Amino acid sequence: MAVDAHFHVLAVDDSLIDRKLIERLLKSSSFEVTAVDSGSKALELLGLQEDLHDHQDFEVNLIITDYCMPGMTGYDLLRKIKESKNLKDIPVVIMSSENIPSRINRCLEEGAEEFLLKPVQLSDVDKLKPHLMRSKSKDDDYFEAHCKRMSDDECVSPNKSRMRMADELEST
Amino acid sequence: MRCLFKLGHVRRWGFNSASSRALPVLGSPSLNWASEYKFYHLHAEILIALRDGDRKKEYLGYLDEQFIQLEELQDDDSPNFVEEVVNSYYSDSARLIRIIDQALEKRAIDFDKLDDYMHQFKGSCSSVGAKRVVDECSQFREYCAARSAEGCIKTFEIIKHEHALLRKKLEAYFQLVNSAGTM
């Protein structure tokens, strides 16, 4: 479906098998996927380490990361993302093979949207969709693709987009 | 021969109708009844049968529902997904087995490192549904926590044995699946 094809997920996991698995899970749910094997690679792609402002080539709607990774853990990655002005609004989901309540709470408190237990299932991927929809609705691209031709009544976009629509109508 | 589960069960679990090639379909013309029967038997043999109401779980097979999840993810876009994952699993786990063997040979065993390696290994096993191996991995980690070199060494032999046994079963399984051909 055209709508889902706009959703791009960045998956981070040091395990090759788990990367293959998460990639397939996400692709079969019609998401675009980029899979990397470390937090530092993820940050590189997101443009954080080089402090790039113009990284339109790499837009991401959700980051899903393993917790236990050598070097930078999923938690470290989560913190760096939430501390970044450019990236803090991207929803982050943590995966872990270990069910440790204190770990789960720590991640949720730091701003993770969900905490998934491995092995991740198709039903877990379904849980991600509302988070993606929320983040996308703030995005102008989504608005342009889906609301431009609609009237104000039909389009349930946030106020910012609504005002823009009004501007467009005025200009025509 | 005792039947592990009803035919209907196997149909629901093992047969991915979305894939035209990878898995045989019940009554498919590409399989004669003899190989279909063989397939059922092998598929049933490798899967764990979890019977409702049983207090004691009998592990009659080697794999759990995670393997079925892999099969369900296989489709025309990714027609060899299961075999690819299994191949990755065996090459990756071979590496970890070597590392763990070396770690166990040291005179002064670093149990924390050992536990870390086993955590990685167990994760991979869990992702492919290798239930028997996973259970032994849990046992191994308990011996790590208890700082028992003997326990770790003994359990690791069992792990390697189960790992190799599963490999043989999966090889036979994929051979049968691949020889069944296209629809």
mmCIF file of N, CA and C in Angstrom, chain A residues 15-109:
data_model
loop_
_atom_site.group_PDB
_atom_site.id
_atom_site.type_symbol
_atom_site.label_atom_id
_atom_site.label_comp_id
_atom_site.label_asym_id
_atom_site.label_seq_id
_atom_site.Cartn_x
_atom_site.Cartn_y
_atom_site.Cartn_z
ATOM 1 N N SER A 15 23.360 -8.872 16.098
ATOM 2 C CA SER A 15 23.212 -10.265 15.670
ATOM 3 C C SER A 15 22.725 -10.344 14.228
ATOM 4 N N LEU A 16 23.476 -11.039 13.396
ATOM 5 C CA LEU A 16 23.132 -11.178 11.977
ATOM 6 C C LEU A 16 21.760 -11.820 11.784
ATOM 7 N N ILE A 17 21.514 -12.872 12.550
ATOM 8 C CA ILE A 17 20.242 -13.594 12.422
ATOM 9 C C ILE A 17 19.068 -12.699 12.811
ATOM 10 N N ASP A 18 19.242 -11.966 13.899
ATOM 11 C CA ASP A 18 18.157 -11.089 14.340
ATOM 12 C C ASP A 18 17.937 -9.936 13.375
ATOM 13 N N ARG A 19 19.008 -9.488 12.728
ATOM 14 C CA ARG A 19 18.858 -8.435 11.715
ATOM 15 C C ARG A 19 18.058 -8.962 10.539
ATOM 16 N N LYS A 20 18.357 -10.181 10.120
ATOM 17 C CA LYS A 20 17.632 -10.810 9.012
ATOM 18 C C LYS A 20 16.156 -10.937 9.366
ATOM 19 N N LEU A 21 15.929 -11.347 10.578
ATOM 20 C CA LEU A 21 14.570 -11.598 11.055
ATOM 21 C C LEU A 21 13.761 -10.312 11.127
ATOM 22 N N ILE A 22 14.332 -9.285 11.742
ATOM 23 C CA ILE A 22 13.589 -8.035 11.906
ATOM 24 C C ILE A 22 13.352 -7.382 10.553
ATOM 25 N N GLU A 23 14.315 -7.538 9.661
ATOM 26 C CA GLU A 23 14.176 -6.973 8.329
ATOM 27 C C GLU A 23 12.999 -7.617 7.593
ATOM 28 N N ARG A 24 12.916 -8.942 7.688
ATOM 29 C CA ARG A 24 11.840 -9.672 7.034
ATOM 30 C C ARG A 24 10.499 -9.342 7.662
ATOM 31 N N LEU A 25 10.474 -9.280 8.976
ATOM 32 C CA LEU A 25 9.242 -8.961 9.692
ATOM 33 C C LEU A 25 8.706 -7.601 9.247
ATOM 34 N N LEU A 26 9.604 -6.626 9.175
ATOM 35 C CA LEU A 26 9.196 -5.272 8.815
ATOM 36 C C LEU A 26 8.818 -5.181 7.337
ATOM 37 N N LYS A 27 9.592 -5.822 6.494
ATOM 38 C CA LYS A 27 9.306 -5.762 5.050
ATOM 39 C C LYS A 27 7.985 -6.438 4.724
ATOM 40 N N SER A 28 7.696 -7.542 5.402
ATOM 41 C CA SER A 28 6.440 -8.235 5.124
ATOM 42 C C SER A 28 5.253 -7.431 5.648
ATOM 43 N N SER A 29 5.522 -6.430 6.486
ATOM 44 C CA SER A 29 4.473 -5.512 6.924
ATOM 45 C C SER A 29 4.509 -4.232 6.111
ATOM 46 N N SER A 30 5.209 -4.304 4.974
ATOM 47 C CA SER A 30 5.287 -3.206 4.007
ATOM 48 C C SER A 30 6.071 -1.982 4.453
ATOM 49 N N PHE A 31 7.000 -2.158 5.369
ATOM 50 C CA PHE A 31 7.869 -1.040 5.740
ATOM 51 C C PHE A 31 9.155 -1.101 4.934
ATOM 52 N N GLU A 32 9.737 0.074 4.729
ATOM 53 C CA GLU A 32 11.093 0.135 4.171
ATOM 54 C C GLU A 32 12.026 -0.075 5.340
ATOM 55 N N VAL A 33 13.107 -0.810 5.120
ATOM 56 C CA VAL A 33 14.002 -1.078 6.250
ATOM 57 C C VAL A 33 15.454 -0.806 5.912
ATOM 58 N N THR A 34 16.154 -0.203 6.869
ATOM 59 C CA THR A 34 17.612 -0.156 6.806
ATOM 60 C C THR A 34 18.087 -0.814 8.083
ATOM 61 N N ALA A 35 18.942 -1.837 7.943
ATOM 62 C CA ALA A 35 19.421 -2.551 9.127
ATOM 63 C C ALA A 35 20.916 -2.345 9.297
ATOM 64 N N VAL A 36 21.321 -1.953 10.505
ATOM 65 C CA VAL A 36 22.743 -1.765 10.800
ATOM 66 C C VAL A 36 23.125 -2.576 12.024
ATOM 67 N N ASP A 37 24.451 -2.780 12.198
ATOM 68 C CA ASP A 37 24.871 -3.676 13.270
ATOM 69 C C ASP A 37 25.383 -2.985 14.532
ATOM 70 N N SER A 38 25.287 -1.660 14.575
ATOM 71 C CA SER A 38 25.736 -0.989 15.796
ATOM 72 C C SER A 38 25.069 0.367 15.978
ATOM 73 N N GLY A 39 25.073 0.822 17.220
ATOM 74 C CA GLY A 39 24.508 2.130 17.547
ATOM 75 C C GLY A 39 25.277 3.249 16.868
ATOM 76 N N SER A 40 26.597 3.106 16.799
ATOM 77 C CA SER A 40 27.394 4.171 16.182
ATOM 78 C C SER A 40 27.114 4.291 14.687
ATOM 79 N N LYS A 41 26.887 3.145 14.029
ATOM 80 C CA LYS A 41 26.515 3.169 12.605
ATOM 81 C C LYS A 41 25.158 3.848 12.438
ATOM 82 N N ALA A 42 24.261 3.565 13.361
ATOM 83 C CA ALA A 42 22.928 4.163 13.309
ATOM 84 C C ALA A 42 23.027 5.682 13.414
ATOM 85 N N LEU A 43 23.830 6.142 14.371
ATOM 86 C CA LEU A 43 23.984 7.588 14.569
ATOM 87 C C LEU A 43 24.638 8.246 13.370
ATOM 88 N N GLU A 44 25.563 7.507 12.759
ATOM 89 C CA GLU A 44 26.234 8.008 11.558
ATOM 90 C C GLU A 44 25.230 8.271 10.448
ATOM 91 N N LEU A 45 24.359 7.269 10.244
ATOM 92 C CA LEU A 45 23.324 7.395 9.215
ATOM 93 C C LEU A 45 22.354 8.520 9.527
ATOM 94 N N LEU A 46 22.055 8.670 10.802
ATOM 95 C CA LEU A 46 21.096 9.696 11.208
ATOM 96 C C LEU A 46 21.701 11.094 11.171
ATOM 97 N N GLY A 47 23.006 11.138 10.939
ATOM 98 C CA GLY A 47 23.669 12.424 10.771
ATOM 99 C C GLY A 47 24.060 13.092 12.058
ATOM 100 N N LEU A 48 23.912 12.379 13.174
ATOM 101 C CA LEU A 48 24.161 13.000 14.470
ATOM 102 C C LEU A 48 25.632 13.279 14.702
ATOM 103 N N GLN A 49 26.450 12.258 14.391
ATOM 104 C CA GLN A 49 27.853 12.402 14.734
ATOM 105 C C GLN A 49 28.546 13.500 13.956
ATOM 106 N N GLU A 50 28.071 13.703 12.736
ATOM 107 C CA GLU A 50 28.711 14.766 11.960
ATOM 108 C C GLU A 50 27.969 16.073 12.096
ATOM 109 N N ASP A 51 26.941 16.061 12.928
ATOM 110 C CA ASP A 51 26.173 17.271 13.177
ATOM 111 C C ASP A 51 25.627 17.888 11.889
ATOM 112 N N LEU A 52 25.109 16.991 11.034
ATOM 113 C CA LEU A 52 24.547 17.475 9.773
ATOM 114 C C LEU A 52 23.115 17.950 9.986
ATOM 115 N N HIS A 53 22.773 19.022 9.376
ATOM 116 C CA HIS A 53 21.395 19.483 9.452
ATOM 117 C C HIS A 53 20.614 19.053 8.231
ATOM 118 N N ASP A 54 21.323 18.943 7.135
ATOM 119 C CA ASP A 54 20.648 18.563 5.911
ATOM 120 C C ASP A 54 20.860 17.090 5.617
ATOM 121 N N HIS A 55 20.023 16.254 6.180
ATOM 122 C CA HIS A 55 20.137 14.829 5.893
ATOM 123 C C HIS A 55 18.813 14.294 5.414
ATOM 124 N N GLN A 56 18.256 15.006 4.429
ATOM 125 C CA GLN A 56 16.951 14.619 3.912
ATOM 126 C C GLN A 56 16.986 13.285 3.213
ATOM 127 N N ASP A 57 18.150 12.881 2.744
ATOM 128 C CA ASP A 57 18.267 11.590 2.078
ATOM 129 C C ASP A 57 17.955 10.457 3.020
ATOM 130 N N PHE A 58 18.158 10.684 4.273
ATOM 131 C CA PHE A 58 17.925 9.616 5.218
ATOM 132 C C PHE A 58 16.894 10.018 6.258
ATOM 133 N N GLU A 59 15.624 9.785 5.898
ATOM 134 C CA GLU A 59 14.532 10.085 6.817
ATOM 135 C C GLU A 59 14.046 8.792 7.438
ATOM 136 N N VAL A 60 13.852 8.841 8.727
ATOM 137 C CA VAL A 60 13.473 7.624 9.435
ATOM 138 C C VAL A 60 12.239 7.893 10.290
ATOM 139 N N ASN A 61 11.270 6.980 10.229
ATOM 140 C CA ASN A 61 10.036 7.177 10.988
ATOM 141 C C ASN A 61 10.013 6.433 12.307
ATOM 142 N N LEU A 62 10.900 5.442 12.409
ATOM 143 C CA LEU A 62 10.973 4.678 13.648
ATOM 144 C C LEU A 62 12.340 4.010 13.748
ATOM 145 N N ILE A 63 12.846 3.948 14.959
ATOM 146 C CA ILE A 63 14.100 3.235 15.197
ATOM 147 C C ILE A 63 13.806 2.071 16.118
ATOM 148 N N ILE A 64 14.211 0.872 15.680
ATOM 149 C CA ILE A 64 14.031 -0.289 16.546
ATOM 150 C C ILE A 64 15.413 -0.866 16.831
ATOM 151 N N THR A 65 15.753 -0.970 18.100
ATOM 152 C CA THR A 65 17.098 -1.374 18.459
ATOM 153 C C THR A 65 17.146 -2.457 19.522
ATOM 154 N N ASP A 66 18.154 -3.312 19.398
ATOM 155 C CA ASP A 66 18.432 -4.330 20.399
ATOM 156 C C ASP A 66 19.005 -3.623 21.631
ATOM 157 N N TYR A 67 18.770 -4.210 22.799
ATOM 158 C CA TYR A 67 19.297 -3.590 24.011
ATOM 159 C C TYR A 67 20.773 -3.937 24.229
ATOM 160 N N CYS A 68 21.049 -5.251 24.215
ATOM 161 C CA CYS A 68 22.418 -5.729 24.476
ATOM 162 C C CYS A 68 23.271 -5.708 23.237
ATOM 163 N N MET A 69 24.121 -4.706 23.141
ATOM 164 C CA MET A 69 25.054 -4.653 22.018
ATOM 165 C C MET A 69 26.413 -4.232 22.559
ATOM 166 N N PRO A 70 27.490 -4.738 21.956
ATOM 167 C CA PRO A 70 28.817 -4.317 22.430
ATOM 168 C C PRO A 70 29.061 -2.845 22.106
ATOM 169 N N GLY A 71 29.817 -2.159 22.949
ATOM 170 C CA GLY A 71 30.087 -0.736 22.715
ATOM 171 C C GLY A 71 28.911 0.086 23.182
ATOM 172 N N MET A 72 28.135 0.560 22.236
ATOM 173 C CA MET A 72 26.946 1.359 22.572
ATOM 174 C C MET A 72 25.730 0.454 22.717
ATOM 175 N N THR A 73 25.137 0.432 23.890
ATOM 176 C CA THR A 73 23.944 -0.400 24.078
ATOM 177 C C THR A 73 22.728 0.304 23.460
ATOM 178 N N GLY A 74 21.623 -0.424 23.377
ATOM 179 C CA GLY A 74 20.396 0.163 22.867
ATOM 180 C C GLY A 74 19.933 1.316 23.740
ATOM 181 N N TYR A 75 20.188 1.185 25.019
ATOM 182 C CA TYR A 75 19.825 2.240 25.960
ATOM 183 C C TYR A 75 20.653 3.503 25.707
ATOM 184 N N ASP A 76 21.953 3.319 25.485
ATOM 185 C CA ASP A 76 22.832 4.456 25.172
ATOM 186 C C ASP A 76 22.353 5.155 23.903
ATOM 187 N N LEU A 77 21.994 4.348 22.921
ATOM 188 C CA LEU A 77 21.519 4.889 21.649
ATOM 189 C C LEU A 77 20.222 5.681 21.853
ATOM 190 N N LEU A 78 19.333 5.110 22.636
ATOM 191 C CA LEU A 78 18.064 5.772 22.961
ATOM 192 C C LEU A 78 18.315 7.146 23.580
ATOM 193 N N ARG A 79 19.219 7.193 24.526
ATOM 194 C CA ARG A 79 19.529 8.454 25.216
ATOM 195 C C ARG A 79 20.082 9.490 24.247
ATOM 196 N N LYS A 80 21.000 9.048 23.403
ATOM 197 C CA LYS A 80 21.612 9.978 22.444
ATOM 198 C C LYS A 80 20.545 10.550 21.505
ATOM 199 N N ILE A 81 19.619 9.710 21.110
ATOM 200 C CA ILE A 81 18.555 10.158 20.201
ATOM 201 C C ILE A 81 17.638 11.154 20.904
ATOM 202 N N LYS A 82 17.272 10.845 22.129
ATOM 203 C CA LYS A 82 16.364 11.722 22.864
ATOM 204 C C LYS A 82 17.028 13.037 23.266
ATOM 205 N N GLU A 83 18.350 13.026 23.349
ATOM 206 C CA GLU A 83 19.082 14.253 23.691
ATOM 207 C C GLU A 83 19.323 15.135 22.467
ATOM 208 N N SER A 84 19.057 14.584 21.286
ATOM 209 C CA SER A 84 19.328 15.331 20.063
ATOM 210 C C SER A 84 18.121 16.142 19.626
ATOM 211 N N LYS A 85 18.360 17.378 19.336
ATOM 212 C CA LYS A 85 17.282 18.289 18.914
ATOM 213 C C LYS A 85 16.616 17.773 17.643
ATOM 214 N N ASN A 86 17.442 17.285 16.709
ATOM 215 C CA ASN A 86 16.918 16.833 15.417
ATOM 216 C C ASN A 86 16.220 15.488 15.464
ATOM 217 N N LEU A 87 16.645 14.660 16.386
ATOM 218 C CA LEU A 87 16.175 13.271 16.350
ATOM 219 C C LEU A 87 15.190 12.894 17.455
ATOM 220 N N LYS A 88 15.028 13.778 18.443
ATOM 221 C CA LYS A 88 14.275 13.351 19.633
ATOM 222 C C LYS A 88 12.828 12.961 19.382
ATOM 223 N N ASP A 89 12.258 13.420 18.260
ATOM 224 C CA ASP A 89 10.867 13.078 17.994
ATOM 225 C C ASP A 89 10.684 11.749 17.277
ATOM 226 N N ILE A 90 11.763 11.140 16.873
ATOM 227 C CA ILE A 90 11.643 9.837 16.216
ATOM 228 C C ILE A 90 11.332 8.785 17.281
ATOM 229 N N PRO A 91 10.240 8.041 17.105
ATOM 230 C CA PRO A 91 9.926 7.001 18.100
ATOM 231 C C PRO A 91 10.988 5.906 18.107
ATOM 232 N N VAL A 92 11.346 5.476 19.310
ATOM 233 C CA VAL A 92 12.350 4.433 19.467
ATOM 234 C C VAL A 92 11.747 3.236 20.200
ATOM 235 N N VAL A 93 12.007 2.057 19.674
ATOM 236 C CA VAL A 93 11.529 0.817 20.285
ATOM 237 C C VAL A 93 12.735 -0.036 20.648
ATOM 238 N N ILE A 94 12.689 -0.625 21.841
ATOM 239 C CA ILE A 94 13.811 -1.462 22.293
ATOM 240 C C ILE A 94 13.413 -2.936 22.235
ATOM 241 N N MET A 95 14.354 -3.787 21.819
ATOM 242 C CA MET A 95 14.128 -5.236 21.828
ATOM 243 C C MET A 95 15.124 -5.864 22.782
ATOM 244 N N SER A 96 14.688 -6.903 23.459
ATOM 245 C CA SER A 96 15.633 -7.628 24.320
ATOM 246 C C SER A 96 15.200 -9.065 24.505
ATOM 247 N N SER A 97 16.175 -9.949 24.646
ATOM 248 C CA SER A 97 15.839 -11.353 24.883
ATOM 249 C C SER A 97 15.570 -11.595 26.362
ATOM 250 N N GLU A 98 15.918 -10.610 27.184
ATOM 251 C CA GLU A 98 15.759 -10.785 28.632
ATOM 252 C C GLU A 98 14.641 -9.922 29.192
ATOM 253 N N ASN A 99 13.782 -10.572 29.969
ATOM 254 C CA ASN A 99 12.630 -9.895 30.555
ATOM 255 C C ASN A 99 12.996 -9.384 31.949
ATOM 256 N N ILE A 100 13.610 -8.205 31.968
ATOM 257 C CA ILE A 100 14.053 -7.624 33.245
ATOM 258 C C ILE A 100 13.269 -6.340 33.492
ATOM 259 N N PRO A 101 12.322 -6.357 34.432
ATOM 260 C CA PRO A 101 11.447 -5.197 34.664
ATOM 261 C C PRO A 101 12.182 -3.869 34.864
ATOM 262 N N SER A 102 13.292 -3.894 35.600
ATOM 263 C CA SER A 102 13.998 -2.630 35.850
ATOM 264 C C SER A 102 14.579 -2.073 34.556
ATOM 265 N N ARG A 103 15.010 -2.990 33.695
ATOM 266 C CA ARG A 103 15.546 -2.585 32.390
ATOM 267 C C ARG A 103 14.441 -1.980 31.535
ATOM 268 N N ILE A 104 13.304 -2.649 31.539
ATOM 269 C CA ILE A 104 12.158 -2.187 30.747
ATOM 270 C C ILE A 104 11.731 -0.793 31.223
ATOM 271 N N ASN A 105 11.616 -0.633 32.523
ATOM 272 C CA ASN A 105 11.194 0.666 33.067
ATOM 273 C C ASN A 105 12.171 1.774 32.731
ATOM 274 N N ARG A 106 13.444 1.450 32.843
ATOM 275 C CA ARG A 106 14.485 2.444 32.554
ATOM 276 C C ARG A 106 14.359 2.950 31.117
ATOM 277 N N CYS A 107 14.119 2.020 30.196
ATOM 278 C CA CYS A 107 13.992 2.388 28.785
ATOM 279 C C CYS A 107 12.732 3.211 28.534
ATOM 280 N N LEU A 108 11.634 2.790 29.131
ATOM 281 C CA LEU A 108 10.383 3.519 28.936
ATOM 282 C C LEU A 108 10.484 4.924 29.531
ATOM 283 N N GLU A 109 11.155 5.022 30.673
ATOM 284 C CA GLU A 109 11.328 6.326 31.305
ATOM 285 C C GLU A 109 12.204 7.250 30.461
#
